[in-house]
Amino acid sequence: MRIAAIGLVPDLTLQLAKLAAMSAGGKVIASYSFSLTRSDIGYLENIQPDILLFSGGTDGGNSRYVLENARKLAASSLSCPVIYAGNRAAAEEVVDLMPAKEVIVTENLMPEVGQVNLEPAREKIRDLFLKRIVSGRGLSEIVDLFGTPPQPTPLAVFELISAIPQYQTDWSDLAAIDIGGANTDFYSNTESYLETDTVILKGIREPKVKRTVEGDLGLRVSAHSLADSGWAYLEERLKGLGLEVERLRKHLDKIALDLDYLPQSEEETLFDRLLAETCVYYAALRHSGGWRETYTPQGRVYVQTGKDLRRVKAIVGSGGFLAASGSAETMRRPLQKLRTYGQERKLLPEKPLFYADRQYLFSLLGNLVGKYPKEATALAVALLENLKDED
Amino acid sequence: MNQENRSNQKLEFRNMDQDTIILGVIGADCHSVGNKILELFFTAEGFKVLNLGVMVSQQEFINAAIETNAKAIFVSSLYGHGDIDCQGFRDLCLEKVLDRILLYVGGNLVVGKTPFEIVEEKFKKMGFDRVFPQTST
Ligand code: B12
């Protein structure tokens, strides 16, 4: 599901719009803050997203930008449904301004500054998503058979990750990583901020269950963009192992074209693993929050931005490379390396255990969570393979 | 609802239809007592108060003011670096199209015992609408 996200301030409503889109299983293909320009509209018309998630302003707060943008969107040739999740006080006017568009109004993503309310918008995106899949792909027989539409993988995994701690009490704080050919998905289910006297949260308090999806990190279609985004990590690893950059480049050229390519030599296997580590490193970097230290007479104070993953006890490699390879090291090494990033201490799982969803069952079981939450979550954790260190 | 009020800069806070004001202590300043008192006071006076707490950056003040369509930002500074922390605040507001917002500043604005008139002038030059001396000792 290709979603365009619109917010007002980049760090606030736009950030939340992106999070809501990703948590609903979508991919953010364009995002805008403040006023849409003519070229922004042109770009949107060109790419024709599946959904436009439109937010901005607290309830009773700013309405100028959403109204202005609504006018521009109304005049565009954009044909997708628009989910409006902005300032409630402007909702009716927004709908009136876009008579020719399908506008679905839902609760504000940020009713007050700092108050995060993603679930209603996520529901709406999910509904549209399922409706479209069912009608678009002739799956109505399946729906008749099972009583529910089949959920796309990211959505199913999200539902499963949300449900596991609820029904399997030993699994209270967990994360999952799915590295595919085109994207890397990172899921977490853990409290994002623990309030103490010495930690001050800045920016939004992120949701407990969160998914991020990185369209530039993947092992096949996105291999080149992965190398671009992840060069710093890759280069250091190559150097450490005494491998030649040129040979990696050749490998990249090969795999980016041949999407089903499987490594043919030890070297290629190693390259794939390095690329997977790079996916983990940057997906974790973007998903997790960090602390910066400041000194005051009371002692050290930490300023936190983003999500605290320190209490995550289990990390599951689900789907794609991580499920197949069953290597804890592919996850552990980049996470270890990421503990400090620039001036920041990254808030990564402190002592995680690593697991693999070897048979790739998370998305299937996620489909059953709605009806059989206890059974589906029990099966999901029972079938995980605990990964031991190989080196 | 709260359409942008563009009528005049010198809004007086007489009307009580819940204008939002933003509070916070700027920079690396951790003095939280006065900030809490201001929150209680302005809430009791009928304002909708958004208190960003201590250690607030200019950008955070401005982000919050844009989303809420706030009428005023009340900046506190107690630890003596107020003049440095507040530098460029008005410019950043203008850049972010917060062109009508009232900026008030108060607390212990500079290091040492500079006469208040000089402090006031300094902050007014920076674009603050009103400047308040420390009220507690
Ligand atoms: C308690 C205190 C601390 C505590 C703070 C605890 C906490 N969590 O808040 C601790 C011990 C941590 C502390 C630390 C420091 N402090 Co101290 N601290 C004080 C003290 C004794 C009281 C402050 C207070 O709470 N006052 C009570 C409240 C109600 O009053 P207020 O803060 O002034 O706020 C009122 C008004 O000013 C006004 N107001 C404030 N802002 C605004 C804004 C607007 C728009 C308006 C209208 C009004 C307004 O309304 C408020 C409510 O009535 C003052 C001395 C003093 N007597 O003021 C020093 C004082 C503020 N601290 C000072 C200093 C130097 C520091 C440190 C730098 C010390 C150091 N060398 O490390 C650190 C800075 C730490 C940091 N990063 O912020 C100096 C500042 C000097 C200056 N400005 O020139 C003071 C003045 C002491 C002094 N005389 O030297 N401090």
Coordinates of C-alpha atoms and ligand atoms in Angstrom, one line a residue:
Chain A
M1 CA 0.0 0.0 0.0
R2 CA 1.6 3.2 -1.2
I3 CA 0.8 6.1 1.1
A4 CA 1.5 9.8 0.9
A5 CA 1.7 11.5 4.3
I6 CA 0.9 15.1 4.9
G7 CA 1.5 16.9 8.2
L8 CA 2.1 20.3 9.5
V9 CA 5.3 20.4 11.5
P10 CA 7.9 17.8 10.5
D11 CA 8.7 16.6 14.0
L12 CA 5.1 16.5 15.1
T13 CA 2.1 15.7 13.0
L14 CA 4.1 14.7 9.9
Q15 CA 6.2 12.3 12.0
L16 CA 2.9 10.8 13.4
A17 CA 1.4 10.5 9.9
K18 CA 4.3 8.5 8.8
L19 CA 4.2 6.3 11.8
A20 CA 0.5 5.7 11.4
A21 CA 1.0 4.8 7.7
M22 CA 3.8 2.4 8.5
S23 CA 2.0 0.8 11.4
A24 CA -1.0 0.1 9.2
G25 CA 1.3 -1.9 6.9
G26 CA 1.8 0.9 4.3
K27 CA 4.8 2.3 2.7
V28 CA 5.3 6.1 2.8
I29 CA 6.2 7.1 -0.8
A30 CA 6.0 10.8 -0.3
S31 CA 5.7 13.1 2.7
Y32 CA 5.1 16.8 3.1
S33 CA 4.9 19.4 5.9
F34 CA 3.5 22.9 5.9
S35 CA 2.1 24.1 2.5
L36 CA 2.0 21.9 -0.5
T37 CA 3.7 23.5 -3.5
R38 CA 2.7 23.2 -7.1
S39 CA 5.5 20.8 -7.7
D40 CA 4.4 18.7 -4.7
I41 CA 1.0 18.4 -6.2
G42 CA 2.5 17.6 -9.5
Y43 CA 4.6 14.8 -8.0
L44 CA 1.6 13.4 -6.2
E45 CA -0.5 13.4 -9.4
N46 CA 2.3 11.6 -11.1
I47 CA 2.8 8.8 -8.6
Q48 CA -0.9 8.5 -7.7
P49 CA -0.6 7.0 -4.2
D50 CA -3.1 4.5 -3.0
I51 CA -4.0 6.6 0.1
L52 CA -3.4 10.1 1.2
L53 CA -3.1 10.5 4.9
F54 CA -3.8 14.1 5.7
S55 CA -3.1 15.6 9.1
G56 CA -2.0 18.9 10.7
G57 CA -2.9 21.0 13.8
T58 CA -4.0 20.0 17.2
D59 CA -7.8 19.9 17.9
G60 CA -8.8 23.6 17.9
G61 CA -5.3 24.5 16.9
N62 CA -3.9 25.5 13.6
S63 CA -6.3 25.1 10.7
R64 CA -4.7 27.4 8.2
Y65 CA -2.5 24.8 6.6
V66 CA -5.0 22.0 6.3
L67 CA -7.5 24.3 4.7
E68 CA -5.0 25.7 2.3
N69 CA -3.7 22.2 1.4
A70 CA -7.3 20.9 1.1
R71 CA -8.0 23.5 -1.6
K72 CA -4.9 22.5 -3.5
L73 CA -5.7 18.8 -3.3
A74 CA -9.2 19.5 -4.4
A75 CA -7.9 21.1 -7.5
S76 CA -5.6 18.3 -8.3
S77 CA -6.2 15.2 -10.4
L78 CA -5.4 13.0 -7.4
S79 CA -7.8 10.1 -7.4
C80 CA -7.1 8.1 -4.2
P81 CA -9.1 8.3 -1.0
V82 CA -8.0 10.9 1.5
I83 CA -8.0 10.0 5.2
Y84 CA -8.3 13.2 7.2
A85 CA -6.7 12.9 10.7
G86 CA -6.0 16.5 11.5
N87 CA -7.5 19.4 13.5
R88 CA -11.0 18.3 14.3
A89 CA -12.2 21.9 14.2
A90 CA -11.4 22.1 10.5
A91 CA -12.7 18.7 9.5
E92 CA -16.0 19.7 8.1
E93 CA -14.5 22.5 6.1
V94 CA -11.9 20.2 4.7
V95 CA -14.6 17.8 3.6
D96 CA -16.6 20.7 2.0
L97 CA -13.5 21.9 0.2
M98 CA -13.0 18.5 -1.5
P99 CA -16.4 17.6 -2.8
A100 CA -15.0 15.5 -5.7
K101 CA -12.7 13.4 -3.5
E102 CA -13.4 10.5 -1.2
V103 CA -12.6 12.0 2.2
I104 CA -12.7 9.8 5.2
V105 CA -12.6 11.7 8.5
T106 CA -11.2 10.2 11.6
E107 CA -9.7 11.3 14.9
N108 CA -6.7 13.6 15.0
L109 CA -3.3 11.9 15.1
M110 CA -2.2 14.5 17.6
P111 CA -5.2 16.0 19.5
E112 CA -2.8 17.9 21.8
V113 CA 0.9 18.5 21.4
G114 CA 2.6 15.4 22.6
Q115 CA -0.6 13.3 22.7
V116 CA -0.3 10.5 20.2
N117 CA -3.4 8.9 18.8
L118 CA -2.6 6.7 15.9
E119 CA -5.1 3.9 16.2
P120 CA -8.1 5.5 14.6
A121 CA -6.2 6.5 11.5
R122 CA -4.5 3.1 11.4
E123 CA -7.9 1.4 11.4
K124 CA -9.1 3.5 8.5
I125 CA -6.0 2.7 6.5
R126 CA -6.4 -0.9 7.3
D127 CA -10.0 -1.0 6.2
L128 CA -9.2 0.7 2.9
F129 CA -6.2 -1.7 2.5
L130 CA -8.4 -4.8 3.0
K131 CA -11.2 -3.5 0.8
R132 CA -8.8 -2.8 -2.0
I133 CA -7.1 -6.1 -1.8
V134 CA -10.3 -8.1 -1.7
S135 CA -12.0 -6.3 -4.6
G136 CA -8.8 -5.9 -6.6
R137 CA -7.7 -9.5 -6.5
G138 CA -10.9 -11.4 -6.6
L139 CA -10.4 -12.8 -3.1
S140 CA -14.0 -12.7 -2.2
E141 CA -14.2 -16.5 -2.2
I142 CA -11.6 -16.6 0.4
V143 CA -13.4 -14.1 2.5
D144 CA -16.6 -16.2 2.2
L145 CA -14.7 -19.2 3.3
F146 CA -12.8 -17.7 6.2
G147 CA -15.1 -14.9 7.2
T148 CA -12.2 -12.4 7.2
P149 CA -10.1 -11.0 4.3
P150 CA -6.5 -12.2 4.1
Q151 CA -4.2 -9.7 5.6
P152 CA -1.1 -8.5 3.9
T153 CA 2.1 -9.6 5.6
P154 CA 3.1 -6.3 7.3
L155 CA -0.3 -5.8 8.8
A156 CA -0.6 -9.4 9.9
V157 CA 2.8 -9.3 11.6
F158 CA 1.9 -6.1 13.2
E159 CA -1.2 -7.6 14.7
L160 CA 0.7 -10.6 15.9
I161 CA 3.4 -8.5 17.5
S162 CA 0.7 -6.4 19.2
A163 CA -1.0 -9.5 20.5
I164 CA 1.9 -11.7 21.7
P165 CA 2.7 -9.9 25.0
Q166 CA -1.0 -9.7 25.8
Y167 CA -1.5 -13.4 25.6
Q168 CA 2.0 -14.8 26.2
T169 CA 3.1 -13.1 29.4
D170 CA 6.7 -14.3 29.2
W171 CA 7.0 -12.4 26.0
S172 CA 6.3 -8.9 27.2
D173 CA 8.9 -6.8 25.3
L174 CA 9.8 -7.9 21.9
A175 CA 10.9 -6.8 18.4
A176 CA 11.0 -8.3 15.0
I177 CA 13.1 -7.6 11.9
D178 CA 12.1 -8.7 8.4
I179 CA 14.7 -8.1 5.7
G180 CA 13.3 -8.6 2.2
G181 CA 14.5 -7.9 -1.2
A182 CA 13.0 -4.5 -1.4
N183 CA 12.4 -3.4 2.2
T184 CA 13.4 -3.9 5.8
D185 CA 10.7 -3.9 8.4
F186 CA 11.3 -3.3 12.0
Y187 CA 8.6 -4.0 14.6
S188 CA 8.7 -3.3 18.3
N189 CA 6.3 -3.8 21.2
T190 CA 7.6 -2.1 24.3
E191 CA 7.0 1.1 26.4
S192 CA 8.7 3.9 24.5
Y193 CA 9.6 6.1 27.5
L194 CA 10.1 5.4 31.2
E195 CA 9.7 8.7 33.1
T196 CA 12.4 9.3 35.6
D197 CA 14.0 12.4 37.2
T198 CA 17.0 12.1 35.0
V199 CA 15.5 11.4 31.6
I200 CA 13.6 14.1 29.8
L201 CA 11.6 13.2 26.7
K202 CA 11.7 15.6 23.8
G203 CA 9.3 15.4 20.8
I204 CA 6.5 12.9 20.6
R205 CA 6.0 10.0 22.9
E206 CA 6.1 7.1 20.4
P207 CA 3.5 4.3 20.4
K208 CA 4.1 1.1 22.3
V209 CA 3.6 -1.0 19.2
K210 CA 5.5 0.5 16.3
R211 CA 6.4 -0.6 12.8
T212 CA 8.9 1.2 10.5
V213 CA 9.6 0.2 7.0
E214 CA 12.7 1.2 5.1
G215 CA 12.3 1.3 1.4
D216 CA 15.9 1.9 0.7
L217 CA 17.1 -1.1 2.7
G218 CA 16.8 -4.5 1.0
L219 CA 18.9 -7.4 -0.3
R220 CA 17.8 -7.5 -4.0
V221 CA 15.8 -4.8 -5.7
S222 CA 17.1 -2.2 -3.2
A223 CA 20.6 -3.5 -3.1
H224 CA 22.1 -0.4 -4.7
S225 CA 20.2 2.0 -2.5
L226 CA 21.2 -0.1 0.5
A227 CA 24.8 0.3 -0.5
D228 CA 24.3 4.1 -0.8
S229 CA 22.5 4.5 2.5
G230 CA 24.6 2.0 4.3
W231 CA 28.1 2.6 2.9
A232 CA 29.6 3.7 6.2
Y233 CA 28.8 0.5 7.9
L234 CA 29.6 -1.7 4.8
E235 CA 32.9 -0.2 4.1
E236 CA 34.1 -0.7 7.7
R237 CA 33.0 -4.3 7.6
L238 CA 34.7 -5.0 4.3
K239 CA 37.9 -3.4 5.6
G240 CA 37.8 -5.5 8.7
L241 CA 37.4 -8.7 6.7
G242 CA 40.0 -7.7 4.0
L243 CA 37.4 -7.9 1.2
E244 CA 37.5 -5.9 -1.9
V245 CA 35.0 -3.2 -2.6
E246 CA 35.0 -3.9 -6.3
R247 CA 33.9 -7.5 -5.8
L248 CA 31.0 -6.3 -3.6
R249 CA 30.0 -3.9 -6.4
K250 CA 29.9 -6.7 -8.9
H251 CA 27.8 -8.8 -6.5
L252 CA 25.4 -5.8 -6.1
D253 CA 25.0 -5.4 -9.8
K254 CA 24.1 -9.0 -10.1
I255 CA 21.6 -9.3 -7.3
A256 CA 19.8 -6.1 -8.1
L257 CA 18.8 -7.5 -11.4
D258 CA 18.2 -11.1 -10.5
L259 CA 15.7 -11.0 -7.8
D260 CA 15.7 -14.7 -7.0
Y261 CA 19.5 -15.0 -7.0
L262 CA 20.9 -17.2 -4.4
P263 CA 24.6 -16.9 -3.4
Q264 CA 26.8 -19.4 -5.3
S265 CA 30.0 -19.1 -3.4
E266 CA 31.3 -18.6 0.1
E267 CA 32.2 -15.1 -0.8
E268 CA 28.7 -14.3 -2.1
T269 CA 27.2 -15.8 1.0
L270 CA 29.4 -13.5 3.1
F271 CA 28.4 -10.5 1.0
D272 CA 24.7 -11.2 1.5
R273 CA 25.3 -11.5 5.2
L274 CA 27.1 -8.2 5.3
L275 CA 24.3 -6.6 3.4
A276 CA 21.8 -8.1 5.8
E277 CA 23.8 -6.7 8.8
T278 CA 23.7 -3.3 7.1
C279 CA 19.9 -3.5 6.8
V280 CA 19.7 -4.3 10.5
Y281 CA 22.0 -1.5 11.4
Y282 CA 20.1 1.3 9.6
A283 CA 16.6 -0.1 10.3
A284 CA 17.5 -0.2 14.0
L285 CA 19.1 3.3 13.8
R286 CA 15.9 4.8 12.4
H287 CA 13.5 2.8 14.6
S288 CA 15.2 3.4 17.9
G289 CA 15.6 6.6 20.0
G290 CA 18.6 7.9 21.7
W291 CA 19.9 9.8 24.7
R292 CA 22.1 12.8 24.8
E293 CA 23.9 13.7 28.1
T294 CA 23.8 17.0 29.8
Y295 CA 25.3 17.9 33.1
T296 CA 23.5 19.8 35.8
P297 CA 24.3 20.2 39.5
Q298 CA 21.8 17.4 40.3
G299 CA 24.1 15.3 38.2
R300 CA 23.7 13.9 34.7
V301 CA 20.4 14.4 32.8
Y302 CA 19.6 12.6 29.6
V303 CA 17.5 14.1 26.9
Q304 CA 15.6 11.4 25.1
T305 CA 14.2 11.5 21.6
G306 CA 12.5 8.6 19.9
K307 CA 11.7 5.2 21.3
D308 CA 13.5 3.4 24.1
L309 CA 14.1 -0.2 23.1
R310 CA 16.3 -1.1 26.0
R311 CA 13.8 -3.4 27.7
V312 CA 13.3 -5.5 24.6
K313 CA 14.1 -9.1 25.6
A314 CA 13.5 -11.0 22.4
I315 CA 14.4 -10.1 18.8
V316 CA 12.9 -12.2 16.1
G317 CA 14.3 -12.5 12.7
S318 CA 11.1 -13.0 10.7
G319 CA 10.8 -13.5 7.1
G320 CA 13.3 -13.1 4.3
F321 CA 17.0 -13.4 5.0
L322 CA 16.9 -13.6 8.8
A323 CA 14.4 -16.4 9.1
A324 CA 16.3 -18.4 6.5
S325 CA 19.8 -17.8 7.7
G326 CA 19.1 -18.4 11.3
S327 CA 22.1 -16.4 12.4
A328 CA 22.0 -14.4 15.6
E329 CA 25.3 -12.8 14.7
T330 CA 23.7 -11.0 11.7
M331 CA 21.5 -9.2 14.2
R332 CA 23.8 -9.0 17.2
R333 CA 26.8 -7.5 15.5
P334 CA 25.2 -4.4 13.9
L335 CA 23.1 -3.7 17.1
Q336 CA 26.3 -3.9 19.2
K337 CA 28.0 -1.5 16.8
L338 CA 25.1 0.9 17.0
R339 CA 25.2 1.5 20.7
T340 CA 26.7 4.9 20.2
Y341 CA 25.9 6.9 17.2
G342 CA 27.6 10.3 16.9
Q343 CA 26.9 12.0 20.2
E344 CA 24.0 9.9 21.0
R345 CA 23.7 6.8 23.1
K346 CA 21.2 4.6 21.2
L347 CA 18.4 3.0 23.2
L348 CA 18.8 -0.5 21.9
P349 CA 17.8 -3.8 23.6
E350 CA 20.2 -4.4 26.4
K351 CA 20.4 -8.1 26.7
P352 CA 18.2 -9.5 24.0
L353 CA 17.8 -13.2 23.0
F354 CA 17.6 -13.8 19.3
Y355 CA 15.1 -16.0 17.6
A356 CA 14.2 -17.0 14.1
D357 CA 10.8 -17.5 12.7
R358 CA 12.3 -20.3 10.5
Q359 CA 9.1 -21.4 8.8
Y360 CA 8.0 -17.9 8.1
L361 CA 4.8 -18.4 10.1
F362 CA 4.4 -14.9 11.6
S363 CA 2.3 -13.5 8.8
L364 CA 0.1 -16.6 8.6
L365 CA -0.5 -16.6 12.3
G366 CA -1.1 -12.9 12.2
N367 CA -4.0 -13.6 10.1
L368 CA -5.5 -15.8 12.8
V369 CA -4.9 -13.4 15.7
G370 CA -8.2 -11.6 15.3
K371 CA -10.2 -14.8 15.8
Y372 CA -7.9 -17.0 17.8
P373 CA -5.5 -14.7 19.7
K374 CA -4.5 -17.2 22.4
E375 CA -3.8 -20.1 20.0
A376 CA -2.1 -18.0 17.3
T377 CA 0.2 -16.3 19.7
A378 CA 1.0 -19.5 21.6
L379 CA 1.9 -21.2 18.3
A380 CA 4.0 -18.3 17.2
V381 CA 6.3 -18.3 20.2
A382 CA 6.4 -22.1 20.5
L383 CA 7.7 -22.4 16.9
L384 CA 10.4 -19.8 17.3
E385 CA 13.9 -21.1 17.2
N386 CA 16.3 -19.8 19.8
L387 CA 19.4 -18.8 18.0
K388 CA 22.7 -19.5 19.7
D389 CA 25.9 -17.7 18.9
E390 CA 27.8 -19.4 16.2
D391 CA 31.0 -17.4 16.7
Chain B
M1 CA -13.2 27.8 16.0
N2 CA -9.8 29.3 16.4
Q3 CA -9.3 30.8 13.0
E4 CA -6.0 32.7 12.9
N5 CA -6.5 36.0 14.7
R6 CA -4.8 38.5 12.5
S7 CA -6.5 41.6 13.9
N8 CA -3.7 43.1 15.9
Q9 CA -0.4 42.4 17.6
K10 CA -1.2 43.7 21.0
L11 CA -3.8 41.2 21.9
E12 CA -4.9 41.6 25.5
F13 CA -5.9 38.4 27.2
R14 CA -9.4 39.5 28.1
N15 CA -11.4 37.0 26.1
M16 CA -11.6 33.6 27.7
D17 CA -12.4 31.4 24.8
Q18 CA -9.4 29.3 25.7
D19 CA -6.5 30.8 23.9
T20 CA -3.5 28.6 23.9
I21 CA -0.3 29.8 25.5
I22 CA 3.0 27.9 25.5
L23 CA 5.2 27.8 28.5
G24 CA 8.8 26.5 28.9
V25 CA 12.2 27.0 30.3
I26 CA 14.6 27.7 27.5
G27 CA 18.0 26.2 26.7
A28 CA 19.8 23.8 29.1
D29 CA 18.1 25.4 32.1
C30 CA 16.6 22.9 34.6
H31 CA 14.9 25.3 37.0
S32 CA 11.4 23.9 37.2
V33 CA 9.7 25.5 40.2
G34 CA 8.7 28.8 38.6
N35 CA 7.6 27.0 35.5
K36 CA 5.1 24.9 37.4
I37 CA 3.8 27.9 39.2
L38 CA 3.2 29.8 36.0
E39 CA 1.4 26.8 34.6
L40 CA -1.0 26.7 37.6
F41 CA -1.5 30.4 37.5
F42 CA -2.3 30.7 33.8
T43 CA -4.5 27.6 33.9
A44 CA -6.5 29.1 36.7
E45 CA -6.8 32.3 34.8
G46 CA -8.6 30.4 32.0
F47 CA -6.0 29.9 29.4
K48 CA -5.3 26.7 27.7
V49 CA -1.7 26.1 28.8
L50 CA 0.7 23.9 27.0
N51 CA 3.7 23.5 29.3
L52 CA 6.8 22.1 27.5
G53 CA 8.7 22.0 30.8
V54 CA 12.4 22.5 31.2
M55 CA 15.3 22.4 28.6
V56 CA 13.2 23.5 25.7
S57 CA 14.8 24.5 22.5
Q58 CA 13.6 27.4 20.3
Q59 CA 12.5 24.9 17.6
E60 CA 10.4 23.0 20.1
F61 CA 8.6 26.2 21.3
I62 CA 7.9 27.1 17.7
N63 CA 6.7 23.6 16.6
A64 CA 4.2 23.5 19.4
A65 CA 3.0 27.0 18.7
I66 CA 2.4 26.3 15.1
E67 CA 0.4 23.1 15.7
T68 CA -1.7 24.7 18.4
N69 CA -2.1 28.0 16.8
A70 CA -0.9 29.5 20.0
K71 CA -1.4 33.2 20.8
A72 CA 1.7 33.6 22.9
I73 CA 4.9 31.9 24.0
F74 CA 6.1 32.6 27.5
V75 CA 9.8 31.8 27.8
S76 CA 11.5 31.5 31.1
S77 CA 15.2 31.6 31.8
L78 CA 16.7 31.4 35.3
Y79 CA 20.2 30.2 35.0
G80 CA 21.8 33.3 33.5
H81 CA 22.2 32.3 29.9
G82 CA 18.9 33.7 28.7
D83 CA 20.4 36.2 26.4
I84 CA 22.3 33.6 24.5
D85 CA 19.5 31.1 24.4
C86 CA 16.9 33.6 23.2
Q87 CA 19.1 35.1 20.5
G88 CA 17.3 34.8 17.1
F89 CA 14.1 33.5 18.6
R90 CA 11.9 36.1 16.9
D91 CA 13.7 35.6 13.6
L92 CA 13.1 31.9 13.7
C93 CA 9.4 32.6 14.5
L94 CA 9.2 34.8 11.4
E95 CA 10.9 32.3 9.3
K96 CA 8.4 29.7 10.4
V97 CA 5.5 32.1 9.6
L98 CA 4.6 32.6 13.2
D99 CA 4.4 36.3 12.4
R100 CA 1.7 37.3 14.9
I101 CA 2.8 35.5 18.0
L102 CA 3.4 37.3 21.2
L103 CA 6.7 36.5 22.8
Y104 CA 7.1 37.1 26.5
V105 CA 10.2 36.4 28.5
G106 CA 10.9 36.3 32.2
G107 CA 13.0 35.0 35.1
N108 CA 16.7 35.7 35.8
L109 CA 17.6 36.7 32.4
V110 CA 21.3 37.6 32.6
V111 CA 24.2 36.7 34.8
G112 CA 24.8 39.0 37.7
K113 CA 23.1 42.2 38.8
T114 CA 22.5 44.1 35.6
P115 CA 19.8 46.8 36.0
F116 CA 16.5 45.6 34.8
E117 CA 16.0 48.5 32.3
I118 CA 19.1 47.4 30.4
V119 CA 18.0 43.8 30.4
E120 CA 14.6 44.8 29.2
E121 CA 16.0 46.8 26.4
K122 CA 18.2 44.0 25.3
F123 CA 15.4 41.5 25.1
K124 CA 13.0 43.9 23.4
K125 CA 15.7 44.5 20.8
M126 CA 15.7 40.8 20.2
G127 CA 12.0 41.0 19.4
F128 CA 10.3 40.1 22.7
D129 CA 7.0 41.9 23.3
R130 CA 7.4 42.0 27.0
V131 CA 10.1 41.3 29.5
F132 CA 9.6 40.4 33.2
P133 CA 12.0 40.6 36.1
Q134 CA 12.4 37.9 38.6
T135 CA 9.6 38.1 41.1
S136 CA 11.0 35.8 43.8
T137 CA 14.2 36.1 45.7
Ligands
B12_1 C1 16.3 26.1 43.4 C2 17.4 26.6 42.5 C3 18.2 25.7 41.8 C4 17.9 24.2 41.8 C5 16.7 24.0 40.7 C6 15.8 22.8 41.1 C7 14.7 22.7 40.2 N1 14.4 21.5 39.8 O1 14.1 23.7 39.8 C8 19.2 23.6 41.3 C9 20.1 23.3 42.5 C10 19.2 22.4 40.4 C11 19.9 24.8 40.6 C12 20.8 24.7 39.7 C13 21.5 25.8 39.1 N2 21.3 27.1 39.5 CO1 19.9 27.7 40.6 N3 18.8 28.5 41.8 C14 17.7 28.0 42.5 C15 17.1 29.1 43.3 C16 17.7 29.0 44.7 C17 15.6 29.1 43.4 C18 14.9 29.1 42.0 C19 13.4 28.9 42.2 O2 12.9 27.8 42.2 N4 12.7 30.0 42.5 C20 11.3 30.0 42.9 C21 10.5 30.3 41.6 C22 9.0 30.3 42.0 O3 10.8 31.5 41.1 P1 11.4 31.8 39.6 O4 12.1 30.5 39.2 O5 12.2 33.0 39.6 O6 10.2 32.0 38.7 C23 9.2 33.0 38.9 C24 9.6 34.4 38.3 O7 10.9 34.5 37.9 C25 8.6 34.5 37.2 N5 9.0 34.1 35.8 C26 9.9 33.2 35.5 N6 9.9 33.0 34.1 C27 8.9 33.8 33.7 C28 8.5 34.0 32.3 C29 7.5 35.0 32.1 C30 7.1 35.2 30.7 C31 6.9 35.7 33.2 C32 5.8 36.6 33.0 C33 7.4 35.4 34.5 C34 8.4 34.5 34.7 O8 7.5 33.8 37.6 C35 7.9 32.6 38.3 C36 6.8 32.3 39.3 O9 6.7 33.2 40.2 C37 17.6 30.4 42.6 C38 17.9 31.6 43.5 C39 16.6 32.4 43.6 N7 16.4 32.8 44.8 O10 15.9 32.6 42.7 C40 19.0 29.9 42.0 C41 19.5 30.5 40.7 C42 18.4 30.7 39.7 N8 20.4 29.5 40.2 C43 21.5 30.0 39.7 C44 22.5 29.2 39.1 C45 23.7 29.9 38.6 C46 22.4 27.8 38.9 C47 23.4 26.9 38.3 C48 24.0 27.4 37.0 C49 24.4 26.6 39.4 C50 25.7 26.0 38.9 N9 26.8 26.8 39.0 O11 25.7 24.9 38.5 C51 22.6 25.6 38.1 C52 21.9 25.6 36.7 C53 21.4 24.2 36.4 C54 20.6 24.2 35.1 N10 21.2 23.6 34.1 O12 19.6 24.8 35.0 C55 21.5 31.5 39.8 C56 21.3 32.2 38.4 C57 22.2 33.4 38.3 C58 21.8 34.3 37.2 N11 20.8 34.1 36.4 O13 22.6 35.2 37.0 C59 20.4 31.8 40.9 C60 19.7 33.1 40.7 C61 21.2 31.8 42.2 C62 22.1 32.9 42.4 N12 21.8 34.0 43.0 O14 23.3 32.8 41.9 N13 19.3 26.0 41.0

